[in-house]
mmCIF file of C-alpha atoms in Angstrom:
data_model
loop_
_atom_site.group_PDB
_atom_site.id
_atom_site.type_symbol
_atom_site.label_atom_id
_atom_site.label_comp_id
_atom_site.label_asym_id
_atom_site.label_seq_id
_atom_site.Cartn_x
_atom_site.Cartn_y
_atom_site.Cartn_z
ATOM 1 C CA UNK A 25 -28.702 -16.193 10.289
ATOM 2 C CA UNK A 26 -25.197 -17.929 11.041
ATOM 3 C CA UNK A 27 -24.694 -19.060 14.703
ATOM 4 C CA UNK A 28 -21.735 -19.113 16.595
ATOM 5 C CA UNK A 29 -20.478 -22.670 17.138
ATOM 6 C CA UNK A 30 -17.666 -24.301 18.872
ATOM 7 C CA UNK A 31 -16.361 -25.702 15.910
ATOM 8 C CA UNK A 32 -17.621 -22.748 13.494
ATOM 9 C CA UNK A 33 -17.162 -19.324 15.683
ATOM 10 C CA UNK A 34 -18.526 -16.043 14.287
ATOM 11 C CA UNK A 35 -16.708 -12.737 14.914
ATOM 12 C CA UNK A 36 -18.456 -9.439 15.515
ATOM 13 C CA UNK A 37 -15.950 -7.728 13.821
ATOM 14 C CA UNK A 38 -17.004 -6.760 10.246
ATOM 15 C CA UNK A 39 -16.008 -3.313 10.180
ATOM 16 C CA UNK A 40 -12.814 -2.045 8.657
ATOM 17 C CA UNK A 41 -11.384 1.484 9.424
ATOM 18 C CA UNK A 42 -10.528 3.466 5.772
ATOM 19 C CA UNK A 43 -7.250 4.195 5.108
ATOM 20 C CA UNK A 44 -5.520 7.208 2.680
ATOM 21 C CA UNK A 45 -2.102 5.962 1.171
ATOM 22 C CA UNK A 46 -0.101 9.219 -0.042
ATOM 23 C CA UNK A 47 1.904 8.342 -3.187
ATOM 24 C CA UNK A 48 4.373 11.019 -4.965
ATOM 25 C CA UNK A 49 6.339 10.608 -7.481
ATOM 26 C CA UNK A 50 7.777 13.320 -10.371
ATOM 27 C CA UNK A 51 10.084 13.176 -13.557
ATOM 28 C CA UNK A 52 12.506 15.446 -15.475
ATOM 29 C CA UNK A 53 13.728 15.197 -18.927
ATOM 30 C CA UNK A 54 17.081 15.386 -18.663
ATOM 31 C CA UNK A 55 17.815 15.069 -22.476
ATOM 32 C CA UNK A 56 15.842 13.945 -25.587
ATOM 33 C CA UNK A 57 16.952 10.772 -24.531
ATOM 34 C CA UNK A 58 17.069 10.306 -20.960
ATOM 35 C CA UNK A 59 14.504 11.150 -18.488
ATOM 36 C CA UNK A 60 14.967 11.199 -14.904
ATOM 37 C CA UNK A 61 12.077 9.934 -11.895
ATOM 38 C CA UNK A 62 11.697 9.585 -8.707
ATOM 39 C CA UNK A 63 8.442 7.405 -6.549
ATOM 40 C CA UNK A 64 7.435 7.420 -2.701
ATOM 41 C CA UNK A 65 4.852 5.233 -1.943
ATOM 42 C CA UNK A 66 3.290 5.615 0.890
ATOM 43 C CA UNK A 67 5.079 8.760 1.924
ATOM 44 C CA UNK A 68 3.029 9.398 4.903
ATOM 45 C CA UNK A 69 4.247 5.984 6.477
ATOM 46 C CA UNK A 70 0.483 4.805 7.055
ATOM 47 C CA UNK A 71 0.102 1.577 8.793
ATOM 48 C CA UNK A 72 -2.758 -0.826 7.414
ATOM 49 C CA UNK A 73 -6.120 -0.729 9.491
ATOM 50 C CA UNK A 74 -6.202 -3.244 11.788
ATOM 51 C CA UNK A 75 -8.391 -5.829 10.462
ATOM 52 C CA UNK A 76 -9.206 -8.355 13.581
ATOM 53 C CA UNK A 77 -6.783 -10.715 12.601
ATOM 54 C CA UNK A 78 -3.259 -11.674 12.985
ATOM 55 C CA UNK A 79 -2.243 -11.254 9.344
ATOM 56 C CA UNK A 80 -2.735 -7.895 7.619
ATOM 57 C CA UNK A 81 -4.308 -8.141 4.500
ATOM 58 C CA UNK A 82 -1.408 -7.492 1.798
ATOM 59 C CA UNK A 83 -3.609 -7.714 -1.060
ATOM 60 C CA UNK A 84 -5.942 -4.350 -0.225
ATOM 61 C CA UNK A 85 -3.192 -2.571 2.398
ATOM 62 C CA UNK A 86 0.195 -1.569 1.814
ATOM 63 C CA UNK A 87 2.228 -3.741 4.101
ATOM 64 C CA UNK A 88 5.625 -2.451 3.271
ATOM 65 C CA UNK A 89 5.575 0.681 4.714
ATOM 66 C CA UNK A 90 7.476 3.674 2.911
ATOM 67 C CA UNK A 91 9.024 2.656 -0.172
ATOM 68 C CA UNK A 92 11.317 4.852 -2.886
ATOM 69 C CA UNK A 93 12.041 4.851 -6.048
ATOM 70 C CA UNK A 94 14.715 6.638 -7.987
ATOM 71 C CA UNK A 95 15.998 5.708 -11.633
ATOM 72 C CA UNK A 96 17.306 6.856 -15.289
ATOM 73 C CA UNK A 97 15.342 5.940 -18.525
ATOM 74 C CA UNK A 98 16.685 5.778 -21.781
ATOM 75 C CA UNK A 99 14.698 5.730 -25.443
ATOM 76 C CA UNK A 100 16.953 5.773 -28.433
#
């Protein structure tokens, strides 16, 4: 058992709300050639869970918030 020290403090917060990130995204092939896509991330706009700290953790929660994508590929 860890105790809570002055220069070592424990935290009783070790539980972490889930979180569901809606992603959608679709393509159309415009040509033999050239395909068309689109990509929102995060389409819902879901905030990260709050973790009991003053940094959100940006490797396991989308951070960024709603993010698109929209572009052209080519193949030859």
């Amino acid at each position: 058992m860890i105790r809570s020290t002055v220069q070592s403090p424990t935290y009783n917060f070790d539980k972490v709300d889930s979180v569901l990130y809606l992603d959608v995204g679709g393509n159309w092939n415009m040509s033999d050639k050239a395909n068309l896509y689109f990509k929102v991330d995060n389409a819902a706009n879901t905030r990260p869970p709050d973790t009991g700290t003053q940094i959100a953790n940006n490797v396991l929660y989308d951070v960024i918030g709603r993010m698109y994508r929209v572009g052209v590929r080519f193949s030859n």
